PDB file of C-alpha atoms and ligand atoms in Angstrom:
ATOM      1  CA  UNK A   1      71.288  89.961  78.236  1.00 49.00           C
ATOM      2  CA  UNK A   2      69.300  86.797  78.044  1.00 52.00           C
ATOM      3  CA  UNK A   3      66.374  87.091  75.302  1.00 56.00           C
ATOM      4  CA  UNK A   4      63.485  85.796  76.950  1.00 61.00           C
ATOM      5  CA  UNK A   5      61.602  82.782  74.866  1.00 75.00           C
ATOM      6  CA  UNK A   6      58.629  81.521  77.052  1.00 93.00           C
ATOM      7  CA  UNK A   7      55.763  83.729  78.102  1.00 95.00           C
ATOM      8  CA  UNK A   8      56.548  83.113  81.498  1.00 96.00           C
ATOM      9  CA  UNK A   9      59.906  85.020  81.202  1.00 96.00           C
ATOM     10  CA  UNK A  10      57.611  87.943  81.067  1.00 98.00           C
ATOM     11  CA  UNK A  11      55.801  87.218  84.401  1.00 98.00           C
ATOM     12  CA  UNK A  12      57.508  87.924  87.908  1.00 98.00           C
ATOM     13  CA  UNK A  13      56.289  84.733  89.722  1.00 97.00           C
ATOM     14  CA  UNK A  14      57.747  85.580  92.960  1.00 97.00           C
ATOM     15  CA  UNK A  15      54.781  88.488  93.094  1.00 97.00           C
ATOM     16  CA  UNK A  16      52.365  85.450  92.824  1.00 96.00           C
ATOM     17  CA  UNK A  17      49.568  84.381  93.797  1.00 96.00           C
ATOM     18  CA  UNK A  18      47.817  87.634  92.152  1.00 97.00           C
ATOM     19  CA  UNK A  19      45.307  89.489  94.122  1.00 96.00           C
ATOM     20  CA  UNK A  20      42.508  89.207  91.459  1.00 98.00           C
ATOM     21  CA  UNK A  21      39.265  87.662  92.342  1.00 98.00           C
ATOM     22  CA  UNK A  22      38.605  83.946  90.925  1.00 97.00           C
ATOM     23  CA  UNK A  23      36.997  84.313  87.428  1.00 98.00           C
ATOM     24  CA  UNK A  24      38.764  87.809  86.779  1.00 98.00           C
ATOM     25  CA  UNK A  25      39.620  88.327  83.477  1.00 98.00           C
ATOM     26  CA  UNK A  26      42.471  90.659  84.081  1.00 98.00           C
ATOM     27  CA  UNK A  27      44.960  87.451  84.423  1.00 98.00           C
ATOM     28  CA  UNK A  28      43.786  86.184  81.099  1.00 98.00           C
ATOM     29  CA  UNK A  29      44.345  89.718  79.017  1.00 98.00           C
ATOM     30  CA  UNK A  30      47.705  89.744  81.153  1.00 98.00           C
ATOM     31  CA  UNK A  31      48.787  86.537  79.847  1.00 97.00           C
ATOM     32  CA  UNK A  32      47.693  87.259  76.205  1.00 98.00           C
ATOM     33  CA  UNK A  33      50.594  90.158  76.689  1.00 98.00           C
ATOM     34  CA  UNK A  34      53.051  87.911  77.585  1.00 98.00           C
ATOM     35  CA  UNK A  35      52.274  85.338  74.937  1.00 97.00           C
ATOM     36  CA  UNK A  36      52.507  88.049  72.015  1.00 97.00           C
ATOM     37  CA  UNK A  37      55.549  89.499  73.811  1.00 97.00           C
ATOM     38  CA  UNK A  38      57.435  85.611  73.840  1.00 96.00           C
ATOM     39  CA  UNK A  39      56.170  85.116  70.423  1.00 95.00           C
ATOM     40  CA  UNK A  40      57.692  88.170  69.160  1.00 96.00           C
ATOM     41  CA  UNK A  41      60.444  87.625  71.061  1.00 95.00           C
ATOM     42  CA  UNK A  42      61.112  90.999  72.593  1.00 96.00           C
ATOM     43  CA  UNK A  43      63.587  91.857  75.154  1.00 96.00           C
ATOM     44  CA  UNK A  44      62.943  92.442  78.407  1.00 96.00           C
ATOM     45  CA  UNK A  45      64.651  95.687  78.712  1.00 96.00           C
ATOM     46  CA  UNK A  46      62.902  97.116  75.577  1.00 97.00           C
ATOM     47  CA  UNK A  47      59.689  96.916  77.221  1.00 98.00           C
ATOM     48  CA  UNK A  48      57.349  99.178  79.567  1.00 98.00           C
ATOM     49  CA  UNK A  49      54.318  98.160  80.861  1.00 98.00           C
ATOM     50  CA  UNK A  50      52.315 101.348  82.103  1.00 98.00           C
ATOM     51  CA  UNK A  51      48.998 100.904  84.171  1.00 98.00           C
ATOM     52  CA  UNK A  52      46.186 103.208  85.392  1.00 96.00           C
ATOM     53  CA  UNK A  53      44.280 102.880  88.865  1.00 96.00           C
ATOM     54  CA  UNK A  54      41.895 100.159  89.253  1.00 97.00           C
ATOM     55  CA  UNK A  55      42.139  96.494  89.535  1.00 98.00           C
ATOM     56  CA  UNK A  56      43.588  96.202  86.152  1.00 98.00           C
ATOM     57  CA  UNK A  57      46.275  98.722  87.549  1.00 97.00           C
ATOM     58  CA  UNK A  58      47.809  95.992  89.315  1.00 97.00           C
ATOM     59  CA  UNK A  59      49.391  94.302  86.448  1.00 98.00           C
ATOM     60  CA  UNK A  60      52.644  95.916  86.467  1.00 97.00           C
ATOM     61  CA  UNK A  61      53.376  93.966  89.576  1.00 97.00           C
ATOM     62  CA  UNK A  62      53.340  90.713  87.851  1.00 98.00           C
ATOM     63  CA  UNK A  63      55.709  91.608  85.031  1.00 98.00           C
ATOM     64  CA  UNK A  64      59.276  90.883  84.875  1.00 98.00           C
ATOM     65  CA  UNK A  65      60.213  93.794  82.705  1.00 98.00           C
ATOM     66  CA  UNK A  66      60.009  97.666  83.561  1.00 97.00           C
ATOM     67  CA  UNK A  67      56.515  98.839  85.053  1.00 98.00           C
ATOM     68  CA  UNK A  68      54.671 101.884  86.219  1.00 96.00           C
ATOM     69  CA  UNK A  69      51.392 102.800  87.848  1.00 94.00           C
ATOM     70  CA  UNK A  70      50.274 106.196  86.487  1.00 94.00           C
ATOM     71  CA  UNK A  71      47.523 108.273  88.177  1.00 93.00           C
ATOM     72  CA  UNK A  72      44.028 107.517  87.386  1.00 95.00           C
ATOM     73  CA  UNK A  73      42.912 108.546  83.849  1.00 95.00           C
ATOM     74  CA  UNK A  74      46.672 110.035  83.146  1.00 97.00           C
ATOM     75  CA  UNK A  75      48.738 107.538  82.353  1.00 98.00           C
ATOM     76  CA  UNK A  76      48.747 108.084  78.650  1.00 98.00           C
ATOM     77  CA  UNK A  77      50.233 111.457  79.699  1.00 97.00           C
ATOM     78  CA  UNK A  78      52.777 109.769  81.068  1.00 97.00           C
ATOM     79  CA  UNK A  79      53.475 107.466  78.244  1.00 97.00           C
ATOM     80  CA  UNK A  80      53.659 110.676  75.807  1.00 97.00           C
ATOM     81  CA  UNK A  81      56.540 111.972  77.671  1.00 96.00           C
ATOM     82  CA  UNK A  82      58.345 108.573  77.530  1.00 97.00           C
ATOM     83  CA  UNK A  83      57.751 107.645  74.067  1.00 95.00           C
ATOM     84  CA  UNK A  84      59.319 111.054  72.609  1.00 93.00           C
ATOM     85  CA  UNK A  85      62.493 110.866  75.104  1.00 95.00           C
ATOM     86  CA  UNK A  86      62.692 107.005  74.999  1.00 95.00           C
ATOM     87  CA  UNK A  87      61.502 106.172  71.588  1.00 95.00           C
ATOM     88  CA  UNK A  88      63.125 102.311  71.643  1.00 95.00           C
ATOM     89  CA  UNK A  89      60.865 101.542  74.351  1.00 97.00           C
ATOM     90  CA  UNK A  90      57.919  99.377  73.609  1.00 98.00           C
ATOM     91  CA  UNK A  91      55.132 101.108  75.506  1.00 98.00           C
ATOM     92  CA  UNK A  92      52.084  99.052  76.656  1.00 98.00           C
ATOM     93  CA  UNK A  93      49.493 100.613  78.635  1.00 98.00           C
ATOM     94  CA  UNK A  94      47.097  98.323  80.461  1.00 98.00           C
ATOM     95  CA  UNK A  95      44.352 100.668  81.119  1.00 98.00           C
ATOM     96  CA  UNK A  96      40.697  99.836  82.608  1.00 98.00           C
ATOM     97  CA  UNK A  97      37.788 101.269  81.070  1.00 98.00           C
ATOM     98  CA  UNK A  98      37.391 103.892  83.425  1.00 97.00           C
ATOM     99  CA  UNK A  99      41.171 104.949  82.718  1.00 97.00           C
ATOM    100  CA  UNK A 100      40.511 104.876  78.965  1.00 96.00           C
ATOM    101  CA  UNK A 101      36.941 106.172  78.590  1.00 94.00           C
ATOM    102  CA  UNK A 102      36.085 108.047  81.528  1.00 97.00           C
ATOM    103  CA  UNK A 103      38.425 110.398  83.646  1.00 96.00           C
ATOM    104  CA  UNK A 104      41.076 109.489  80.977  1.00 96.00           C
ATOM    105  CA  UNK A 105      38.861 109.386  77.637  1.00 96.00           C
ATOM    106  CA  UNK A 106      40.923 113.240  76.138  1.00 97.00           C
ATOM    107  CA  UNK A 107      44.154 111.677  76.612  1.00 98.00           C
ATOM    108  CA  UNK A 108      43.453 108.734  74.688  1.00 98.00           C
ATOM    109  CA  UNK A 109      41.447 110.561  72.068  1.00 98.00           C
ATOM    110  CA  UNK A 110      45.005 112.831  71.537  1.00 97.00           C
ATOM    111  CA  UNK A 111      47.508 109.879  72.037  1.00 98.00           C
ATOM    112  CA  UNK A 112      45.649 108.073  69.046  1.00 98.00           C
ATOM    113  CA  UNK A 113      45.272 111.466  67.098  1.00 98.00           C
ATOM    114  CA  UNK A 114      49.012 112.399  67.355  1.00 97.00           C
ATOM    115  CA  UNK A 115      49.657 108.574  66.441  1.00 98.00           C
ATOM    116  CA  UNK A 116      52.361 107.794  69.147  1.00 97.00           C
ATOM    117  CA  UNK A 117      53.878 104.559  69.311  1.00 97.00           C
ATOM    118  CA  UNK A 118      52.148 102.995  72.220  1.00 98.00           C
ATOM    119  CA  UNK A 119      50.178  99.909  72.488  1.00 98.00           C
ATOM    120  CA  UNK A 120      46.839 100.140  74.615  1.00 98.00           C
ATOM    121  CA  UNK A 121      45.171  97.295  76.095  1.00 98.00           C
ATOM    122  CA  UNK A 122      42.136  98.375  77.516  1.00 98.00           C
ATOM    123  CA  UNK A 123      40.668  95.933  79.981  1.00 98.00           C
ATOM    124  CA  UNK A 124      36.674  96.539  79.693  1.00 98.00           C
ATOM    125  CA  UNK A 125      34.924  94.842  82.753  1.00 98.00           C
ATOM    126  CA  UNK A 126      31.897  97.286  82.085  1.00 98.00           C
ATOM    127  CA  UNK A 127      32.654  98.939  85.539  1.00 98.00           C
ATOM    128  CA  UNK A 128      34.812 100.654  87.803  1.00 98.00           C
ATOM    129  CA  UNK A 129      35.439  97.486  89.819  1.00 98.00           C
ATOM    130  CA  UNK A 130      38.146  98.694  92.168  1.00 98.00           C
ATOM    131  CA  UNK A 131      36.093 101.316  93.807  1.00 98.00           C
ATOM    132  CA  UNK A 132      33.007  98.935  94.061  1.00 98.00           C
ATOM    133  CA  UNK A 133      31.443  98.168  90.720  1.00 98.00           C
ATOM    134  CA  UNK A 134      29.869 101.676  89.526  1.00 98.00           C
ATOM    135  CA  UNK A 135      29.047 102.172  85.963  1.00 98.00           C
ATOM    136  CA  UNK A 136      31.630 103.496  83.638  1.00 98.00           C
ATOM    137  CA  UNK A 137      31.073 105.044  80.115  1.00 98.00           C
ATOM    138  CA  UNK A 138      31.602 101.485  78.673  1.00 97.00           C
ATOM    139  CA  UNK A 139      28.584  99.817  80.744  1.00 97.00           C
ATOM    140  CA  UNK A 140      25.937  98.743  78.473  1.00 94.00           C
ATOM    141  CA  UNK A 141      22.593 100.399  78.612  1.00 93.00           C
ATOM    142  CA  UNK A 142      20.166  98.937  81.111  1.00 94.00           C
ATOM    143  CA  UNK A 143      23.024  97.336  83.438  1.00 97.00           C
ATOM    144  CA  UNK A 144      22.933  97.381  87.277  1.00 98.00           C
ATOM    145  CA  UNK A 145      25.922  98.446  88.780  1.00 98.00           C
ATOM    146  CA  UNK A 146      26.172  99.957  92.176  1.00 98.00           C
ATOM    147  CA  UNK A 147      25.398 103.444  90.865  1.00 98.00           C
ATOM    148  CA  UNK A 148      22.383 102.270  88.420  1.00 98.00           C
ATOM    149  CA  UNK A 149      20.333  99.652  90.812  1.00 98.00           C
ATOM    150  CA  UNK A 150      17.460 100.010  88.595  1.00 98.00           C
ATOM    151  CA  UNK A 151      19.396 100.091  85.192  1.00 98.00           C
ATOM    152  CA  UNK A 152      21.948 102.162  83.690  1.00 98.00           C
ATOM    153  CA  UNK A 153      20.062 105.114  81.730  1.00 97.00           C
ATOM    154  CA  UNK A 154      23.016 105.739  79.413  1.00 95.00           C
ATOM    155  CA  UNK A 155      23.876 104.300  76.083  1.00 92.00           C
ATOM    156  CA  UNK A 156      27.569 102.763  76.468  1.00 94.00           C
ATOM    157  CA  UNK A 157      30.558 104.502  74.639  1.00 95.00           C
ATOM    158  CA  UNK A 158      32.376 102.650  72.041  1.00 95.00           C
ATOM    159  CA  UNK A 159      35.832 103.019  72.754  1.00 97.00           C
ATOM    160  CA  UNK A 160      37.217 101.275  69.968  1.00 97.00           C
ATOM    161  CA  UNK A 161      35.317 103.140  67.106  1.00 96.00           C
ATOM    162  CA  UNK A 162      36.218 106.346  68.867  1.00 97.00           C
ATOM    163  CA  UNK A 163      39.732 105.295  68.721  1.00 98.00           C
ATOM    164  CA  UNK A 164      39.701 104.466  65.459  1.00 98.00           C
ATOM    165  CA  UNK A 165      37.965 107.691  64.001  1.00 98.00           C
ATOM    166  CA  UNK A 166      40.543 109.844  66.288  1.00 98.00           C
ATOM    167  CA  UNK A 167      43.317 108.004  64.064  1.00 97.00           C
ATOM    168  CA  UNK A 168      45.003 105.248  65.464  1.00 98.00           C
ATOM    169  CA  UNK A 169      46.751 102.753  63.096  1.00 98.00           C
ATOM    170  CA  UNK A 170      45.526  99.772  65.007  1.00 98.00           C
ATOM    171  CA  UNK A 171      42.281  99.107  66.277  1.00 98.00           C
ATOM    172  CA  UNK A 172      40.840  95.678  67.497  1.00 98.00           C
ATOM    173  CA  UNK A 173      38.146  94.245  70.096  1.00 98.00           C
ATOM    174  CA  UNK A 174      37.481  90.927  71.789  1.00 98.00           C
ATOM    175  CA  UNK A 175      37.285  89.186  74.885  1.00 98.00           C
ATOM    176  CA  UNK A 176      38.626  87.103  77.468  1.00 98.00           C
ATOM    177  CA  UNK A 177      36.764  83.987  76.061  1.00 98.00           C
ATOM    178  CA  UNK A 178      38.249  84.417  72.563  1.00 98.00           C
ATOM    179  CA  UNK A 179      41.783  83.645  73.490  1.00 97.00           C
ATOM    180  CA  UNK A 180      43.357  82.983  70.419  1.00 96.00           C
ATOM    181  CA  UNK A 181      42.014  86.194  68.616  1.00 97.00           C
ATOM    182  CA  UNK A 182      43.111  87.698  71.683  1.00 98.00           C
ATOM    183  CA  UNK A 183      46.401  86.970  71.639  1.00 96.00           C
ATOM    184  CA  UNK A 184      46.570  87.287  67.657  1.00 97.00           C
ATOM    185  CA  UNK A 185      45.070  91.190  67.890  1.00 98.00           C
ATOM    186  CA  UNK A 186      47.828  91.656  70.665  1.00 98.00           C
ATOM    187  CA  UNK A 187      50.491  90.414  68.768  1.00 98.00           C
ATOM    188  CA  UNK A 188      49.337  92.552  65.200  1.00 98.00           C
ATOM    189  CA  UNK A 189      48.958  95.516  67.666  1.00 98.00           C
ATOM    190  CA  UNK A 190      52.693  95.388  69.175  1.00 98.00           C
ATOM    191  CA  UNK A 191      53.832  94.851  65.416  1.00 98.00           C
ATOM    192  CA  UNK A 192      52.068  98.071  64.637  1.00 97.00           C
ATOM    193  CA  UNK A 193      54.229 101.501  64.545  1.00 97.00           C
ATOM    194  CA  UNK A 194      51.978 104.109  65.516  1.00 97.00           C
ATOM    195  CA  UNK A 195      49.279 104.383  68.079  1.00 98.00           C
ATOM    196  CA  UNK A 196      47.591 100.416  68.777  1.00 98.00           C
ATOM    197  CA  UNK A 197      44.542  99.752  70.820  1.00 98.00           C
ATOM    198  CA  UNK A 198      42.953  96.749  71.552  1.00 98.00           C
ATOM    199  CA  UNK A 199      40.138  96.343  73.392  1.00 98.00           C
ATOM    200  CA  UNK A 200      39.535  93.470  75.821  1.00 98.00           C
ATOM    201  CA  UNK A 201      35.970  92.789  77.023  1.00 98.00           C
ATOM    202  CA  UNK A 202      36.575  91.153  80.587  1.00 98.00           C
ATOM    203  CA  UNK A 203      34.977  89.315  83.053  1.00 98.00           C
ATOM    204  CA  UNK A 204      34.160  90.970  86.764  1.00 98.00           C
ATOM    205  CA  UNK A 205      32.131  88.256  88.419  1.00 98.00           C
ATOM    206  CA  UNK A 206      32.747  90.033  91.699  1.00 98.00           C
ATOM    207  CA  UNK A 207      30.847  93.244  90.311  1.00 98.00           C
ATOM    208  CA  UNK A 208      29.303  93.506  86.822  1.00 98.00           C
ATOM    209  CA  UNK A 209      28.889  89.723  86.575  1.00 98.00           C
ATOM    210  CA  UNK A 210      26.796  89.177  90.387  1.00 98.00           C
ATOM    211  CA  UNK A 211      24.721  92.478  89.623  1.00 98.00           C
ATOM    212  CA  UNK A 212      23.382  91.512  86.427  1.00 98.00           C
ATOM    213  CA  UNK A 213      22.826  87.862  87.503  1.00 98.00           C
ATOM    214  CA  UNK A 214      25.670  86.843  85.109  1.00 97.00           C
ATOM    215  CA  UNK A 215      27.457  84.567  87.184  1.00 96.00           C
ATOM    216  CA  UNK A 216      30.994  83.636  88.268  1.00 97.00           C
ATOM    217  CA  UNK A 217      33.964  83.013  85.760  1.00 96.00           C
ATOM    218  CA  UNK A 218      32.466  80.152  83.636  1.00 97.00           C
ATOM    219  CA  UNK A 219      29.103  81.664  83.521  1.00 98.00           C
ATOM    220  CA  UNK A 220      30.585  85.039  82.362  1.00 98.00           C
ATOM    221  CA  UNK A 221      32.677  83.222  79.795  1.00 98.00           C
ATOM    222  CA  UNK A 222      29.555  81.788  78.229  1.00 98.00           C
ATOM    223  CA  UNK A 223      28.222  84.829  78.236  1.00 98.00           C
ATOM    224  CA  UNK A 224      31.113  86.687  76.088  1.00 98.00           C
ATOM    225  CA  UNK A 225      30.645  83.545  74.109  1.00 98.00           C
ATOM    226  CA  UNK A 226      26.791  84.371  73.505  1.00 97.00           C
ATOM    227  CA  UNK A 227      26.686  88.064  73.604  1.00 96.00           C
ATOM    228  CA  UNK A 228      29.404  89.137  71.160  1.00 97.00           C
ATOM    229  CA  UNK A 229      29.330  88.957  67.621  1.00 97.00           C
ATOM    230  CA  UNK A 230      31.939  89.177  64.719  1.00 96.00           C
ATOM    231  CA  UNK A 231      31.623  92.533  63.072  1.00 93.00           C
ATOM    232  CA  UNK A 232      30.571  91.360  59.796  1.00 94.00           C
ATOM    233  CA  UNK A 233      27.523  89.548  61.549  1.00 96.00           C
ATOM    234  CA  UNK A 234      26.665  92.453  63.931  1.00 95.00           C
ATOM    235  CA  UNK A 235      26.140  94.924  61.177  1.00 93.00           C
ATOM    236  CA  UNK A 236      23.603  92.830  59.483  1.00 97.00           C
ATOM    237  CA  UNK A 237      21.428  93.301  62.669  1.00 96.00           C
ATOM    238  CA  UNK A 238      18.424  95.877  62.686  1.00 96.00           C
ATOM    239  CA  UNK A 239      19.106  98.587  65.137  1.00 89.00           C
ATOM    240  CA  UNK A 240      16.833  96.931  67.642  1.00 91.00           C
ATOM    241  CA  UNK A 241      18.809  93.758  67.811  1.00 93.00           C
ATOM    242  CA  UNK A 242      21.892  95.382  67.684  1.00 89.00           C
ATOM    243  CA  UNK A 243      20.730  95.969  71.477  1.00 85.00           C
ATOM    244  CA  UNK A 244      21.217  92.444  72.372  1.00 90.00           C
ATOM    245  CA  UNK A 245      24.649  92.029  71.266  1.00 93.00           C
ATOM    246  CA  UNK A 246      28.512  93.249  71.423  1.00 94.00           C
ATOM    247  CA  UNK A 247      30.366  93.299  68.536  1.00 95.00           C
ATOM    248  CA  UNK A 248      34.101  92.079  68.155  1.00 97.00           C
ATOM    249  CA  UNK A 249      36.516  92.146  65.809  1.00 98.00           C
ATOM    250  CA  UNK A 250      39.400  94.138  63.883  1.00 98.00           C
ATOM    251  CA  UNK A 251      38.292  97.963  62.857  1.00 97.00           C
ATOM    252  CA  UNK A 252      41.537  99.355  61.715  1.00 97.00           C
ATOM    253  CA  UNK A 253      44.571  98.471  60.095  1.00 98.00           C
ATOM    254  CA  UNK A 254      46.959 100.672  58.659  1.00 97.00           C
ATOM    255  CA  UNK A 255      50.166 102.545  58.307  1.00 97.00           C
ATOM    256  CA  UNK A 256      49.849 106.060  58.753  1.00 97.00           C
ATOM    257  CA  UNK A 257      53.569 107.768  59.863  1.00 97.00           C
ATOM    258  CA  UNK A 258      53.685 107.657  63.638  1.00 97.00           C
ATOM    259  CA  UNK A 259      54.267 111.296  65.571  1.00 96.00           C
ATOM    260  CA  UNK A 260      57.984 110.734  66.021  1.00 95.00           C
ATOM    261  CA  UNK A 261      58.958 109.938  62.358  1.00 96.00           C
ATOM    262  CA  UNK A 262      57.112 113.029  61.056  1.00 96.00           C
ATOM    263  CA  UNK A 263      58.632 115.332  63.955  1.00 95.00           C
ATOM    264  CA  UNK A 264      61.955 114.298  62.687  1.00 94.00           C
ATOM    265  CA  UNK A 265      61.220 114.833  59.613  1.00 95.00           C
ATOM    266  CA  UNK A 266      59.760 118.627  60.102  1.00 95.00           C
ATOM    267  CA  UNK A 267      63.044 119.047  62.511  1.00 92.00           C
ATOM    268  CA  UNK A 268      65.461 118.330  59.789  1.00 91.00           C
ATOM    269  CA  UNK A 269      63.883 120.613  57.840  1.00 89.00           C
TER     270      UNK A 269
HETATM  271  C1  TPP B 301      41.941 111.366  90.002  1.00 55.44           C
HETATM  272  C2  TPP B 301      40.988 109.727  90.655  1.00 55.44           C
HETATM  273  N1  TPP B 301      40.005 110.064  90.741  1.00 55.44           N
HETATM  274  C3  TPP B 301      39.283 108.831  91.055  1.00 55.44           C
HETATM  275  C4  TPP B 301      40.311 107.900  91.613  1.00 55.44           C
HETATM  276  C5  TPP B 301      39.273 106.604  92.265  1.00 55.44           C
HETATM  277  N2  TPP B 301      39.441 105.484  91.384  1.00 55.44           N
HETATM  278  C6  TPP B 301      40.432 104.463  91.688  1.00 55.44           C
HETATM  279  S1  TPP B 301      40.599 103.269  90.537  1.00 55.44           S
HETATM  280  C7  TPP B 301      39.025 103.712  89.965  1.00 55.44           C
HETATM  281  C8  TPP B 301      38.014 103.389  88.773  1.00 55.44           C
HETATM  282  C9  TPP B 301      38.483 102.495  88.186  1.00 55.44           C
HETATM  283  O1  TPP B 301      37.890 101.818  87.057  1.00 55.44           O
HETATM  284  P1  TPP B 301      38.638 101.178  86.093  1.00 55.44           P
HETATM  285  O2  TPP B 301      39.521 102.048  85.317  1.00 55.44           O
HETATM  286  O3  TPP B 301      37.474 100.605  85.146  1.00 55.44           O
HETATM  287  O4  TPP B 301      39.716 100.039  86.413  1.00 55.44           O
HETATM  288  P2  TPP B 301      38.922  98.593  86.927  1.00 55.44           P
HETATM  289  O5  TPP B 301      39.329  98.666  88.585  1.00 55.44           O
HETATM  290  O6  TPP B 301      37.542  98.408  86.596  1.00 55.44           O
HETATM  291  O7  TPP B 301      40.187  97.955  86.476  1.00 55.44           O
HETATM  292  C10 TPP B 301      38.310 105.198  90.448  1.00 55.44           C
HETATM  293  C11 TPP B 301      37.397 106.275  90.105  1.00 55.44           C
HETATM  294  C12 TPP B 301      41.255 107.815  91.804  1.00 55.44           C
HETATM  295  N3  TPP B 301      42.378 106.868  91.981  1.00 55.44           N
HETATM  296  N4  TPP B 301      41.978 109.026  91.323  1.00 55.44           N
HETATM  297  S1  SF4 B 302      36.698  93.320  91.523  1.00 55.44           S
HETATM  298 FE1  SF4 B 302      36.441  92.313  89.487  1.00 55.44          FE
HETATM  299  S2  SF4 B 302      38.108  93.244  87.909  1.00 55.44           S
HETATM  300 FE2  SF4 B 302      38.339  93.320  90.354  1.00 55.44          FE
HETATM  301  S3  SF4 B 302      40.135  91.500  90.824  1.00 55.44           S
HETATM  302 FE3  SF4 B 302      37.506  91.344  91.342  1.00 55.44          FE
HETATM  303  S4  SF4 B 302      36.746  90.055  89.470  1.00 55.44           S
HETATM  304 FE4  SF4 B 302      38.573  91.302  88.511  1.00 55.44          FE
HETATM  305 MG1   MG B 303      36.664  98.704  84.686  1.00 55.44          MG
END
């Protein structure tokens, strides 16, 4: 079997052009995955890209290795079974914020708590894009969406912090503007044994950008640049100031024994 050496080897070029809108961040995030895989030189037959349902869920169509679409929110339940029966497979779950924080929230927390060998890439575009731009748990307070025309009245869920508390070995958060940080975080996540999670705040100019008058792809990139702060700077802000920014950076990097290793030891006893 050929060992891929370029990021392009992980992409199924016959499936392009993709169907994401101009300025959408999904392609940048997927390229981040492909770049990390190429750098780590992981053979194609050792890989699985598991997706949920949504715009982000299309990613599986564009990779040259195994992929499947789970049902909305349940992808990590499928991944749990695959992880314990195919322990040598590198499982990357490419999931939307709806898939992670809303319908699939419980699966996410328990996959992290069990410390399964799965890498989750959360595409947080702050809305349910595929179904028309409704707000999701991660949509920031006051945002305009198709279901909060006067501004969202709820606070946003910080999925990365929840996953860190639940027990994941690696948790980080960044945006599609900060590409070198993004690529580095994905690489570190893939190198982690146990549960790893990278939140990728991603541009959706068609819904979130348009409804909130941020603009198209380039303006959304500028927005990510100005709106997000590294964790150390963010922590120094007052509670009121924090409402104006979103934090990014690494939350957790630790080496707790993963579920399968512990389970195998128990069985031997
Ligand atoms: C069980 C179930 N409930 C609802 C839906 C409808 N649905 C499809 S995609 C989606 C939201 C997707 O949002 P997100 O996970 O954030 O992905 P995005 O499209 O933003 O990438 C919903 C509610 C569904 N397919 N299955
Ligand atoms: S609707 Fe938003 S998330 Fe979906 S493809 Fe278009 S820009 Fe991307
Ligand atoms: Mg979404």
